[in-house]
XYZ file of C-alpha atoms in Angstrom:
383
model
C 0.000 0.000 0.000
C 1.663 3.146 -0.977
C 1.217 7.099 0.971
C -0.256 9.142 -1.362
C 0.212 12.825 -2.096
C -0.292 15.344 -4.876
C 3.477 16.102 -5.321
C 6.731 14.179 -3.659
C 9.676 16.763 -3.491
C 13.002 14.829 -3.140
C 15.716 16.664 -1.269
C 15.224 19.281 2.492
C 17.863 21.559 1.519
C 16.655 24.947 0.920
C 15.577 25.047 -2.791
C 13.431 21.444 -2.031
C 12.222 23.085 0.964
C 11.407 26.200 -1.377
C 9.381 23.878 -3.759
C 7.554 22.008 -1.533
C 6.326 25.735 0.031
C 5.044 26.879 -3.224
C 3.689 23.478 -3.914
C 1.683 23.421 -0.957
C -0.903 25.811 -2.504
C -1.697 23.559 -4.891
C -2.095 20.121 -3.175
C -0.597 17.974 -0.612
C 3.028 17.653 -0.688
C 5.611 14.718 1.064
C 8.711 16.325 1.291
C 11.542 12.686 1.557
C 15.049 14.143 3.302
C 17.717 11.122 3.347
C 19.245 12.640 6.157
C 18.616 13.057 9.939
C 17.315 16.602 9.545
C 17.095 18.715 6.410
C 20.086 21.223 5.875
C 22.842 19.556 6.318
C 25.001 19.929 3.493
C 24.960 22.485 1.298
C 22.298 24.428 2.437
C 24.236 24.516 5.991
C 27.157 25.244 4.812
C 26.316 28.720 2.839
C 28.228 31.624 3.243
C 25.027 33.417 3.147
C 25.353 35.989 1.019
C 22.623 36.918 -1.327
C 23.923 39.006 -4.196
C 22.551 40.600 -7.589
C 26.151 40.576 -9.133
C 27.088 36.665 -8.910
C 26.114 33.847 -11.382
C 25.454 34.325 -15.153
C 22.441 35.830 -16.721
C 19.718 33.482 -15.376
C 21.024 33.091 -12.018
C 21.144 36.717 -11.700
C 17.460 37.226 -12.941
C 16.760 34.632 -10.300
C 18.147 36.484 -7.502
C 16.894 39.731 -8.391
C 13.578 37.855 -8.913
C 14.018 36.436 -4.686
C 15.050 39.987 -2.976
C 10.974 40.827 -3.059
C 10.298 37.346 -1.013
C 13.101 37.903 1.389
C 12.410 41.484 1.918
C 8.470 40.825 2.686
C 8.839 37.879 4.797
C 11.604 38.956 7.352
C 10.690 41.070 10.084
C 12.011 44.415 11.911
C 13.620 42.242 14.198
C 15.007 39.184 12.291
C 15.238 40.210 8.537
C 15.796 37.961 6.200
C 18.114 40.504 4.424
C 20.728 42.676 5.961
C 22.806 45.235 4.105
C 26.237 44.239 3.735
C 28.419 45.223 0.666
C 30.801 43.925 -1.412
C 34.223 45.234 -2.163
C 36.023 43.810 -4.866
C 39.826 44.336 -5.843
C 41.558 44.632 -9.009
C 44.962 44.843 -10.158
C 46.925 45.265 -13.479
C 46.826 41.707 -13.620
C 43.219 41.165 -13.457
C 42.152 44.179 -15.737
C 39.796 42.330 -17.988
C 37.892 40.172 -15.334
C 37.610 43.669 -13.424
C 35.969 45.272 -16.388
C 33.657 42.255 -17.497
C 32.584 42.583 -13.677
C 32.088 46.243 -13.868
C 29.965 45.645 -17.028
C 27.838 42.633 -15.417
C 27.489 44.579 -12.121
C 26.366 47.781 -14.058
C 22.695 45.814 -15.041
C 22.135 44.907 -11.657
C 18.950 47.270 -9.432
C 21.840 49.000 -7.757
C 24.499 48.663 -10.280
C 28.382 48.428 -8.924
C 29.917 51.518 -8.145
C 33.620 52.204 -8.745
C 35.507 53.481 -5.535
C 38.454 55.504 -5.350
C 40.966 54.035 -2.845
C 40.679 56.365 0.160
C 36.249 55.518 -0.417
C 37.431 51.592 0.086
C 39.500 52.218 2.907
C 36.868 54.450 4.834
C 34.489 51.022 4.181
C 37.086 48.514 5.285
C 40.229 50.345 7.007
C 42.359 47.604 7.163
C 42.822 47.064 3.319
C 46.544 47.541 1.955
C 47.081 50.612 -0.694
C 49.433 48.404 -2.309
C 47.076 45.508 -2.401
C 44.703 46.788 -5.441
C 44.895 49.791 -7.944
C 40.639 49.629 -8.631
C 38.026 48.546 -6.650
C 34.310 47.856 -7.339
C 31.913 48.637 -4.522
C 28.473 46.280 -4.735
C 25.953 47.892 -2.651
C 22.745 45.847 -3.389
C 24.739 42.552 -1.972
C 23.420 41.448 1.396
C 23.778 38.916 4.503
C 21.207 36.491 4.570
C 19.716 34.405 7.817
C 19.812 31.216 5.550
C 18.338 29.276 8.619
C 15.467 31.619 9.025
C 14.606 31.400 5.398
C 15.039 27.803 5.670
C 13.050 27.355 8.587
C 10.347 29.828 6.974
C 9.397 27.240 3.736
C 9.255 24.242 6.241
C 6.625 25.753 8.356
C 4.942 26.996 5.333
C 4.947 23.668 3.672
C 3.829 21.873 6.931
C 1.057 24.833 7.286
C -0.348 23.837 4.080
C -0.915 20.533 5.063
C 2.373 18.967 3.835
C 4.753 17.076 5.618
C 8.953 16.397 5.891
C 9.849 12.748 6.329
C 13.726 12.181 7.583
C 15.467 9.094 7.165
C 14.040 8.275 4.319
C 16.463 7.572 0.987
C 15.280 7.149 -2.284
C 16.316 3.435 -3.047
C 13.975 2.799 -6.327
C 11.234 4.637 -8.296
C 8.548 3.287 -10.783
C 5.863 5.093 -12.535
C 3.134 2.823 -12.335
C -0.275 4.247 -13.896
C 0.271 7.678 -13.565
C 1.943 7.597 -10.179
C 5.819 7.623 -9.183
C 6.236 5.467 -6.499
C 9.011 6.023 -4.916
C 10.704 3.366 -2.324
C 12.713 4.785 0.621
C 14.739 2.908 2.724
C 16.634 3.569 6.388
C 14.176 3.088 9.831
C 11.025 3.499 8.232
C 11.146 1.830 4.851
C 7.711 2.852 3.317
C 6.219 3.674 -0.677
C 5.557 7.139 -1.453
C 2.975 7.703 -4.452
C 2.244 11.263 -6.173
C 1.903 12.309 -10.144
C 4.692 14.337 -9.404
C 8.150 13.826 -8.342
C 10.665 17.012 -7.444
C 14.399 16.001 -7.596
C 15.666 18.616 -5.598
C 18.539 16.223 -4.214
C 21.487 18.599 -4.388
C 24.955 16.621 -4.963
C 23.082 12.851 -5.208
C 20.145 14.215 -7.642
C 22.238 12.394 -10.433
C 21.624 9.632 -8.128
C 17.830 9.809 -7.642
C 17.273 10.408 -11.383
C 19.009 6.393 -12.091
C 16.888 4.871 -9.382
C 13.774 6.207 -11.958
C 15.942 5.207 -14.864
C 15.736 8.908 -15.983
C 19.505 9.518 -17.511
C 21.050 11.856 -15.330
C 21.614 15.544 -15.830
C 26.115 15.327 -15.524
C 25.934 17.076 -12.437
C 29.732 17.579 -10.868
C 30.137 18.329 -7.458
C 33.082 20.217 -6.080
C 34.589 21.029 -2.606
C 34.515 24.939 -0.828
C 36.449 25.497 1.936
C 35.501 27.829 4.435
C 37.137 29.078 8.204
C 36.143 31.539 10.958
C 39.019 33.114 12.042
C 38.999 35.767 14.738
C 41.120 38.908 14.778
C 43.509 41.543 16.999
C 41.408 45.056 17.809
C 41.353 46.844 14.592
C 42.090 49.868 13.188
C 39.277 52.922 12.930
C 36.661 53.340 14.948
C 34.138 50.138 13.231
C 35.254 46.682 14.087
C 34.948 43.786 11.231
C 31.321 43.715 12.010
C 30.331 46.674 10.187
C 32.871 45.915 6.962
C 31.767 44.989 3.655
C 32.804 41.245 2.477
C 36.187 41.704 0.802
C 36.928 39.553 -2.660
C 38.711 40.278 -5.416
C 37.461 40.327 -8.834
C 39.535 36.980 -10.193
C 37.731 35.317 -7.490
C 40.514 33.847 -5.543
C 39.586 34.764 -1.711
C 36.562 36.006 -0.004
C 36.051 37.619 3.932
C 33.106 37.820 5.203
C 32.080 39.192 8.453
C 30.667 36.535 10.456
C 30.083 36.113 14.219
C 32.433 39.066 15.347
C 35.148 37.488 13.131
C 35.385 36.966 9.719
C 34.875 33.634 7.367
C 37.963 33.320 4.838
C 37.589 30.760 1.870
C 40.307 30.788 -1.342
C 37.035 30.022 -3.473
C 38.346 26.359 -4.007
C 36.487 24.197 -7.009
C 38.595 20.871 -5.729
C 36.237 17.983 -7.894
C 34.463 15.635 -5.367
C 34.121 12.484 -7.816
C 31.792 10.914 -4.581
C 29.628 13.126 -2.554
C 28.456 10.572 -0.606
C 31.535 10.565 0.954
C 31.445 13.582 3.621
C 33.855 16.615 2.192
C 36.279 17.611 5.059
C 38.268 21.276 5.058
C 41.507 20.700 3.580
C 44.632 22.633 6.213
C 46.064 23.923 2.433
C 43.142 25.227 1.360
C 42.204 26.817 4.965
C 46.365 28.361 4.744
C 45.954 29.884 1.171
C 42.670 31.602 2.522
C 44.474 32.979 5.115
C 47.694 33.916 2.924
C 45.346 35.551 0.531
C 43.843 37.696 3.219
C 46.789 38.774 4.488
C 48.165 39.952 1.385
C 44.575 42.192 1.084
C 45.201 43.690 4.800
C 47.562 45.718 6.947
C 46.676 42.882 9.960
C 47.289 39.149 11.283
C 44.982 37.016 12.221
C 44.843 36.046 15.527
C 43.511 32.418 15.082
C 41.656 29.989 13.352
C 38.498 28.667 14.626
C 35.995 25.980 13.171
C 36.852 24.941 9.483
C 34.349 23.271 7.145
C 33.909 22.412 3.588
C 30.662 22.343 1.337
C 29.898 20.704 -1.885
C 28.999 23.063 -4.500
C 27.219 20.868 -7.374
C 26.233 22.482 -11.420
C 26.324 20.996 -14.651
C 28.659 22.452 -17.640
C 26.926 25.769 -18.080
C 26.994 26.801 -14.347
C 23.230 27.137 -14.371
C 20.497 25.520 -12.393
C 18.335 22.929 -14.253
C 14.534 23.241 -13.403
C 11.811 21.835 -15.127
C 10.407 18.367 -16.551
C 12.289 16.256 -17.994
C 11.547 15.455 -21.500
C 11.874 11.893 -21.600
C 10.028 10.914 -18.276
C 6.572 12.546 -17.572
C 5.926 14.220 -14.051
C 9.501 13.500 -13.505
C 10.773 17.247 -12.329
C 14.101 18.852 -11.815
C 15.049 21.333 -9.396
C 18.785 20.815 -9.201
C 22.465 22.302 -10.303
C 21.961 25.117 -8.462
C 25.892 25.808 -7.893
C 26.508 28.527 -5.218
C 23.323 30.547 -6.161
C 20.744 27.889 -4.086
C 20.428 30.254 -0.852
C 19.845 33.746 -3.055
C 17.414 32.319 -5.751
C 15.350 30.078 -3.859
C 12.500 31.998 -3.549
C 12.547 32.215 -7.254
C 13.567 28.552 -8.355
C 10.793 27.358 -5.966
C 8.287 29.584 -6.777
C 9.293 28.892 -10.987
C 9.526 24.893 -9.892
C 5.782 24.694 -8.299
C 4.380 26.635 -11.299
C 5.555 23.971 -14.213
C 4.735 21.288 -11.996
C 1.172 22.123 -10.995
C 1.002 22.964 -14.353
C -0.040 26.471 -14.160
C 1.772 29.625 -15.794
C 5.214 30.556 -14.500
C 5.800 33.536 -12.791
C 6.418 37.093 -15.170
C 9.634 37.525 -13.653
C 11.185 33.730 -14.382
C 9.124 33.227 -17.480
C 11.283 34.327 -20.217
C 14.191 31.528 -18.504
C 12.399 28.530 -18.755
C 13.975 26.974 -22.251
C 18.067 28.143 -20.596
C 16.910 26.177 -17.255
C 15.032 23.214 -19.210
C 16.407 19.505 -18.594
C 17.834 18.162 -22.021
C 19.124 21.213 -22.791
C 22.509 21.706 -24.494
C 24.727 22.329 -22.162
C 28.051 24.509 -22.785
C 30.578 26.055 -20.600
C 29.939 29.046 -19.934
C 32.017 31.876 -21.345
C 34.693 33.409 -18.694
């Protein structure tokens, strides 16, 4: 005997958890999470920043397409969004990424702005003259409370009659008469039934698309490293708190406020041919972060705290892959979603529950549907 629903979202990171919310206005909706509790991978491992300027084209629409969602659902006291700010560095030797970044970042709501070097320094006083001869100032970028949001579209989803089920990995799915059924093992093993099945599996969607027999999408996972590291008093009269994030525009190092410290990364892509088995931070990749910051600033670090590493999963063109797939009916995708899953979810989700309940798909994410489709042809995109 199989548990029946409307729609049977696979996947309780953020952009599953985002589906399932906007599905629950149109029918009952399982939501299956492999894992002891939803979040734990990529989702939990953001560095939860939402920002107009990253991602190609589509992901870009996306995000712009989320800020009304996050903005509206936060409150005076816990936003969603909080202003931030991104400063990023150039040099003689990055001159052409720094001016296809100025170009990209000049479509954006609140386009890039180019600062002079005494306007960076009164932003983040602890930058190095010598460390950059441009800079691009992103003032639309913000911090995001990725567990609030998260925790918003569960509560959503479970106040629309839906339900999260832990524990429970996809083994095998069948569509039978118009139903997937969908077999999960671990405690509880039980058949799931809807019309509709969501792969919004992150890393191991490739994974849940075999055990339908739907060929799978060529999803590659990589590893990003990530470190809290805590500093000596600063110069000026604003601690790290207040600071933009600091990058440069060759993407080689990021620092990010965080918890009265700051969170370093080098922006590793390190290929992660498993993902099932659990990505650890790598002590090279958390010493070139650090390294990399310190030739940005006139400061040391004064230690390094708790280091962790994410997986980051896309196919070749770096851009999510939503929709049904062409060769297995009510078989959808909500997957690839690179770095960009935190800042577009409110979009992918919404875009997601439209083609799958079958009704129109939002103005905004309309126009993207063929560059997101499964099956598409799929090319690296242009750097």
């Amino acid at each position: 005997m199989s548990d029946s629903s409307d729609f049977l979202v696979v996947g309780g990171g953020i952009a599953g958890a985002a589906a399932a919310y906007f599905l629950s206005a149109s029918g009952r909706v399982t939501l299956l999470e492999a894992e002891a509790s939803v979040g734990m991978h990529a989702t939990g491992r953001s560095a939860a920043l939402y920002s107009e300027y990253f991602g190609g084209p589509a992901v870009r629409t996306l995000t712009t397409a989320s800020r009304a969602f996050y903005a509206s659902h936060g409150t005076d006291t816990t936003p969603l969004l909080r202003p931030r700010g991104v400063l990023a560095l150039g040099s003689p030797d990055t001159a052409d990424a720094f001016a296809q970044a100025h170009a990209a970042g000049a479509l954006a709501e609140r386009p890039v702005v180019e600062l002079t070097p005494d306007e960076a320094q009164r932003l983040c006083p602890v930058l190095r003259r010598d460390a950059f001869d441009r800079v691009l100032y992103k003032p639309g970028a913000c911090d995001i409370d990725v567990d609030a949001a998260h925790q918003l579209f569960l509560r959503g989803l479970r106040a629309g009659g839906g339900r999260v089920v832990t524990r429970a990995p996809v083994r095998e799915s069948t569509r039978v008469g118009g139903l997937w059924h969908v077999r999960t093992g671990g405690p509880h093993e039980a058949v799931y039934a809807a019309p509709v099945l969501v792969n919004a599996a992150g890393a191991w969607a490739d994974r849940v698309a075999q055990t339908a027999g739907v060929a799978p999408a060529g999803l590659r996972s990589t590893r990003r490293t990530a470190a809290l590291v805590t500093l000596p008093d600063p110069p000026g009269d604003t601690g790290p708190s207040a600071w933009p994030m600091v990058t440069d525009v060759a993407d080689t190092f990021y620092a990010k406020p965080e918890a009265g410290g700051l969170l370093l990364s080098p922006c590793d892509s390190t290929p992660v041919p498993d993902p099932a088995r659990r990505v650890r931070a790598d002590d090279l990749d958390v010493a070139v972060a650090v390294e990399r910051f310190h030739a940005a600033v006139d400061l040391r670090i004064r230690g390094v705290g708790h280091a962790w590493a994410g997986l980051r999963t896309s196919v070749a063109d770096d851009t999510p892959v939503i929709g049904e797939d062409p060769a297995a009916p009510g078989f959808f995708w909500l997957a690839g979603l690179g770095g960009y899953g935190i800042q577009t979810a409110p979009a992918v989700g919404a875009l997601l529950a439209a083609l799958a309940a079958g009704h129109a798909p939002p103005a905004t994410t309309a126009p993207l549907t063929p560059a997101l489709a499964p099956g598409r042809s799929l090319a690296a995109p242009v750097r």
